[in-house]
Coordinates of C-alpha atoms in Angstrom, one line a residue:
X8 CA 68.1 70.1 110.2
X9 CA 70.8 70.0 113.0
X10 CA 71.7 73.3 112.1
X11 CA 68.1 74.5 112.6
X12 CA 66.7 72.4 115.9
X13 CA 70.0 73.5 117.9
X14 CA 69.5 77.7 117.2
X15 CA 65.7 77.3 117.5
X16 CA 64.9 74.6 120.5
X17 CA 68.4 73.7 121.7
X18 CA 71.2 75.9 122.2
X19 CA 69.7 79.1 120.9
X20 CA 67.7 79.7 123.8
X21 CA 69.5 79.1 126.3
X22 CA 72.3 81.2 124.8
X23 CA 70.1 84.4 124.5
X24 CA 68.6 84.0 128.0
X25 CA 72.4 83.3 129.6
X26 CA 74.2 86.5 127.3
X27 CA 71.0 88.7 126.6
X28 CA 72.6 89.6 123.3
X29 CA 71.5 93.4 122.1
X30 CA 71.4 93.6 118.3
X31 CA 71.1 97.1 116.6
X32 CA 70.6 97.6 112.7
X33 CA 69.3 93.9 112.0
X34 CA 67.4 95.4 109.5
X35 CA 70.4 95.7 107.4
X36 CA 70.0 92.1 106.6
X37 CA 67.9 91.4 103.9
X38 CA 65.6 89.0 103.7
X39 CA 66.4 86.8 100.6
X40 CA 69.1 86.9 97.9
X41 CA 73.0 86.7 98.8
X42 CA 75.4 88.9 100.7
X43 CA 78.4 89.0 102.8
X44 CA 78.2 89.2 106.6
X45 CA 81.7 90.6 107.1
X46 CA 82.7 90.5 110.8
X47 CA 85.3 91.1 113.2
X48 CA 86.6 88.5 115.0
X49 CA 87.4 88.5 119.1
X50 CA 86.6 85.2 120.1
X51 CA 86.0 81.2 119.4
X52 CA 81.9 82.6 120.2
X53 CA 81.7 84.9 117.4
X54 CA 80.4 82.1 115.0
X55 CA 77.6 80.8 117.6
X56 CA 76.4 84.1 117.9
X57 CA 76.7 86.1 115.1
X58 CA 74.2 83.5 113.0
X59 CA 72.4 83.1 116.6
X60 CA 71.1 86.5 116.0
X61 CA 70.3 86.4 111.9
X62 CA 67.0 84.8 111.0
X63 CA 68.1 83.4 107.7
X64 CA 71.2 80.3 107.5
X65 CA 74.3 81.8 107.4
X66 CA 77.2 79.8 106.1
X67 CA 80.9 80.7 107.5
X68 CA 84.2 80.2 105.9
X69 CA 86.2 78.8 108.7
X70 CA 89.9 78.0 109.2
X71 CA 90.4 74.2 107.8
X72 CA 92.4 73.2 110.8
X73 CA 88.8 73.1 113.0
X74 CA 88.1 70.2 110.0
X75 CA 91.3 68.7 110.7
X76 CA 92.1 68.3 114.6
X77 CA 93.1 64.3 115.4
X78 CA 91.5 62.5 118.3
X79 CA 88.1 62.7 120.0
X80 CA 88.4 65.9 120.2
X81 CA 89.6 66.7 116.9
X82 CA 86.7 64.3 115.3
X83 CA 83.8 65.7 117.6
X84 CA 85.3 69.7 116.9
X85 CA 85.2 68.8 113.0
X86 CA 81.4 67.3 113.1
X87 CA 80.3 70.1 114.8
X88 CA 81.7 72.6 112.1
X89 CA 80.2 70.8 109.5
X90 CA 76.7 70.3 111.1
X91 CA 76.6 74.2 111.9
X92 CA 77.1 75.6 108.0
X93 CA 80.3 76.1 108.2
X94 CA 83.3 75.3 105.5
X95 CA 87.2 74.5 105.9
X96 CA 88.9 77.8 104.5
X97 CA 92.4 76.9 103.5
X98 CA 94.6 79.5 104.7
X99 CA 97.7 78.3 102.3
X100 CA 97.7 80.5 99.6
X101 CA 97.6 79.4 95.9
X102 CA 95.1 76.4 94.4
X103 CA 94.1 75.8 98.4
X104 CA 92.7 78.8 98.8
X105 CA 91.3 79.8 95.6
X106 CA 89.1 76.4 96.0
X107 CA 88.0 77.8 99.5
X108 CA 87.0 81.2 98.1
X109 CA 85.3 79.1 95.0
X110 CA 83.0 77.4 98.2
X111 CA 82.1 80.7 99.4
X112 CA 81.1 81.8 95.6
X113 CA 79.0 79.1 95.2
X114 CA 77.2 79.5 98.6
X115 CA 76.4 83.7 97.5
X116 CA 75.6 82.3 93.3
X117 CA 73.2 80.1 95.0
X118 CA 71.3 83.0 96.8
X119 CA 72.5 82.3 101.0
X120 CA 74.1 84.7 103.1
X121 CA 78.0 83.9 103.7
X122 CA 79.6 84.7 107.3
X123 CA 83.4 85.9 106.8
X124 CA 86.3 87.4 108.6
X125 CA 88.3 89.5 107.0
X126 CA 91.0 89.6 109.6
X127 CA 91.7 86.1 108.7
X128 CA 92.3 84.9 112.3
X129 CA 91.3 86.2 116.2
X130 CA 92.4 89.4 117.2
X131 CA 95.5 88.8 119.9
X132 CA 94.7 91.5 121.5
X133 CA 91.4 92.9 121.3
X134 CA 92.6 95.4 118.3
X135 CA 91.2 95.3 114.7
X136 CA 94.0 94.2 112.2
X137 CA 94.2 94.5 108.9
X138 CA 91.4 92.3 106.5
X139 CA 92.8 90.2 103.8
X140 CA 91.5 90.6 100.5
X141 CA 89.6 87.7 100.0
X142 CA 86.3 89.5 101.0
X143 CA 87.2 91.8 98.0
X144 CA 87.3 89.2 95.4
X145 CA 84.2 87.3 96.8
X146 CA 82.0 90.5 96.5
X147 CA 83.1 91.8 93.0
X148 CA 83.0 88.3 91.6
X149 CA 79.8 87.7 92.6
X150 CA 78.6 91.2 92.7
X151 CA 77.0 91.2 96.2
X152 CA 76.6 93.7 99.1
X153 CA 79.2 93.4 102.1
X154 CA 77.0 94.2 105.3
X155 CA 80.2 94.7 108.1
X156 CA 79.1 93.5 111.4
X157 CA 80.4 94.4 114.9
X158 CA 80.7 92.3 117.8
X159 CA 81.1 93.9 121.2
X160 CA 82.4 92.2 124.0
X161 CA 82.9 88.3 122.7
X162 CA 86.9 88.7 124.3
X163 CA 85.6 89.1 127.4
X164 CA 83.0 85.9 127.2
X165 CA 85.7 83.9 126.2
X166 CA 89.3 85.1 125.9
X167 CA 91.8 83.2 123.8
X168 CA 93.0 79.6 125.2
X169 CA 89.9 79.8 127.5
X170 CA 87.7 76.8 127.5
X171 CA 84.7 77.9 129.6
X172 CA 83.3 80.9 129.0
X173 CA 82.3 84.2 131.5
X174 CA 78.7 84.8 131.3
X175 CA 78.1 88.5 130.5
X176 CA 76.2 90.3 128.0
X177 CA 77.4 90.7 124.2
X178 CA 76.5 92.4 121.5
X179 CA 76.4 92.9 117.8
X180 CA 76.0 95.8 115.4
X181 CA 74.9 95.4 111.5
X182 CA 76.1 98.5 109.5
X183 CA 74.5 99.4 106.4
X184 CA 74.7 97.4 102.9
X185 CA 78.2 98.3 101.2
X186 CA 77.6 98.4 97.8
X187 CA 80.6 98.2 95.4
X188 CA 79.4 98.1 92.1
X189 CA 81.3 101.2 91.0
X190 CA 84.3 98.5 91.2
X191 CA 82.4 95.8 88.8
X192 CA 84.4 94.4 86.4
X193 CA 87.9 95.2 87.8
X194 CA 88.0 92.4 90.4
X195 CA 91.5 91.2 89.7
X196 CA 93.0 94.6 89.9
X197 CA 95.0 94.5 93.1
X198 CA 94.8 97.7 94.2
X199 CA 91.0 97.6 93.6
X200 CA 91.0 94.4 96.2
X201 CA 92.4 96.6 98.7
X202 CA 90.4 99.6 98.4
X203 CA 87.5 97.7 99.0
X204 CA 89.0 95.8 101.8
X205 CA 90.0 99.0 103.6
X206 CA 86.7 100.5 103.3
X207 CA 84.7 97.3 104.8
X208 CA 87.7 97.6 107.4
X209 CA 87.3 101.6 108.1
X210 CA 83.0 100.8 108.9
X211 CA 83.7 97.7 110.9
X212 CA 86.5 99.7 112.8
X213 CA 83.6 103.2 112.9
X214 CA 81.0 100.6 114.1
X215 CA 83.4 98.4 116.7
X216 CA 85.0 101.1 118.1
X217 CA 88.4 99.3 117.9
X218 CA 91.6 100.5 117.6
X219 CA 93.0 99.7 114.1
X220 CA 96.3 98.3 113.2
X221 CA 97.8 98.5 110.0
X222 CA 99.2 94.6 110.1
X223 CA 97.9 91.5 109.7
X224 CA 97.1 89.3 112.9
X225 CA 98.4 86.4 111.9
X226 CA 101.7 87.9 111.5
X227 CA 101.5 89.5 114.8
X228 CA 101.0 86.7 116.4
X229 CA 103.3 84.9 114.8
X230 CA 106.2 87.6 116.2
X231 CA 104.6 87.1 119.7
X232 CA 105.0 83.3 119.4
X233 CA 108.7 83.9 117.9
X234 CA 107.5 82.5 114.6
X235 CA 107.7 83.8 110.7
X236 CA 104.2 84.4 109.3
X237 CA 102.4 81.8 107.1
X238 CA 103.1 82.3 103.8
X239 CA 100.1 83.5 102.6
X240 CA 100.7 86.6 104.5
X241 CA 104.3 86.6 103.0
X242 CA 102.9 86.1 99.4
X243 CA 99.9 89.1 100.0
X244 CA 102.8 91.1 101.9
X245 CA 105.4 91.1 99.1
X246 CA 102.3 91.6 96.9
X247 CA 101.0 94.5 98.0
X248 CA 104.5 95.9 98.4
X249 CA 104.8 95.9 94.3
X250 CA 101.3 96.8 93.1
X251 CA 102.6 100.0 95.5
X252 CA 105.9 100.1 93.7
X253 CA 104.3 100.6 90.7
X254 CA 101.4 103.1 91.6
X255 CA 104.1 105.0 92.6
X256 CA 105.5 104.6 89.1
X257 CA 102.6 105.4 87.4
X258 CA 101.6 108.3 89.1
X259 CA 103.2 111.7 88.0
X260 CA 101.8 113.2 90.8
X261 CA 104.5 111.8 93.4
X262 CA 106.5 114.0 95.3
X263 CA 110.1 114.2 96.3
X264 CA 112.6 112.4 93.9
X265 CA 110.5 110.4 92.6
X266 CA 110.4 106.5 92.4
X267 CA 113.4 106.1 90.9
X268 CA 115.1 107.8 93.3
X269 CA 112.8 105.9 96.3
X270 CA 113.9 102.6 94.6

């Protein structure tokens, strides 16, 4: 109900007639039954207006420590996650997250439309970084579309550490269905998590604009910050770096001196 009265009488009004959002290929939504709404992510603002702009509920995995913050502010941040669909997503790696993605599959085996960034975290810098594979897993196991969705302009409404935001006009941009049933069946196969996670990221980069960047975000901003990444990204990092290893084992077709000599 909260959910509801605040995007039809309440704040969604007012937000469309301050922003004047422009929306192209809405149409790419369906009506009913479950998909992904995979997005990239420039600002705080990108979950008001992304589900501002879709007719149907949309439910968002969002970072667990909005759920968690201490104080008044902490509390008040926390009820308003919960009131506007949205559900911790524990960024920890291991049992944690595998019971956030398990939220998510229930949300899509029970017909809704689930909001998601596959970047993991804001852009620092405008840029689109590389998505985790989570979105990967979450469509084959539940054999949905991904629709990737653009948002144009939200770093300029309200840049990172900004509290009030600059009232200008955004934008958003639904690309067509992605449908990856070619991959059914094979949804623990690393390498099959990442080749569907680099396509969603190539049309969301091709819709956006963006610059890519072959890293993930939080790790960049972890270096800016003079930290070591989270260790999820270490753990999806090292990884990656072995189901690569052995591709390049198994594949006869490699060049040079071969793996044994690149090990």
């Amino acid at each position: 109900m909260f959910y509801w009265v605040m995007k039809r009488i309440f704040l969604g009004p007012v937000l469309k007639l301050l922003f004047r959002p422009w929306v192209k290929g809405l149409d790419n939504v369906p009506e009913s039954g479950a998909a992904i709404l995979a997005s990239n992510h420039l600002s705080f603002s990108d979950s008001i207006f992304l589900p501002l702009m879709v007719h149907r509920p949309v439910i968002f995995l969002a970072k667990s420590e909005y759920f968690t913050g201490k104080g008044l502010k902490g509390r008040l941040t926390a009820l308003f996650f919960r009131l506007s669909n949205q559900l911790p997503m524990d960024r920890s790696g291991g049992a944690a997250s595998e019971m956030s993605l398990q939220a998510g599959r229930d949300v899509l085996n029970s017909g809704g439309l689930l909001g998601i960034y596959p970047e993991g975290t804001r852009s620092p810098d405008a840029r689109l970084y590389r998505g985790k594979v989570g979105v990967a897993r979450l469509a084959l196991q539940t054999r949905v579309p991904v629709i990737p969705v653009a948002m144009i302009g939200t770093e300029k409404v309200q840049p990172i550490g900004k509290r009030l935001p600059n009232i200008r006009r955004i934008g958003l941009i639904f690309g067509q269905p992605l449908d990856f049933s070619r991959y059914y069946g094979m949804e623990d196969d690393r390498l099959i998590q990442r080749a569907v996670t680099d396509e969603i990221m190539y049309e969301l980069m091709r819709l956006s604009g963006q610059e890519y960047v072959d890293e993930y975000a939080a790790v960049v901003k972890a270096q800016l910050a003079g930290k070591g990444p989270e260790p999820v990204h270490r753990i999806e990092v090292a990884e990656e770096a072995a189901a690569d290893v052995a591709e390049d084992i198994d594949d006869p077709r490699s060049e040079g001196t071969g793996s044994a000599g690149t090990l």
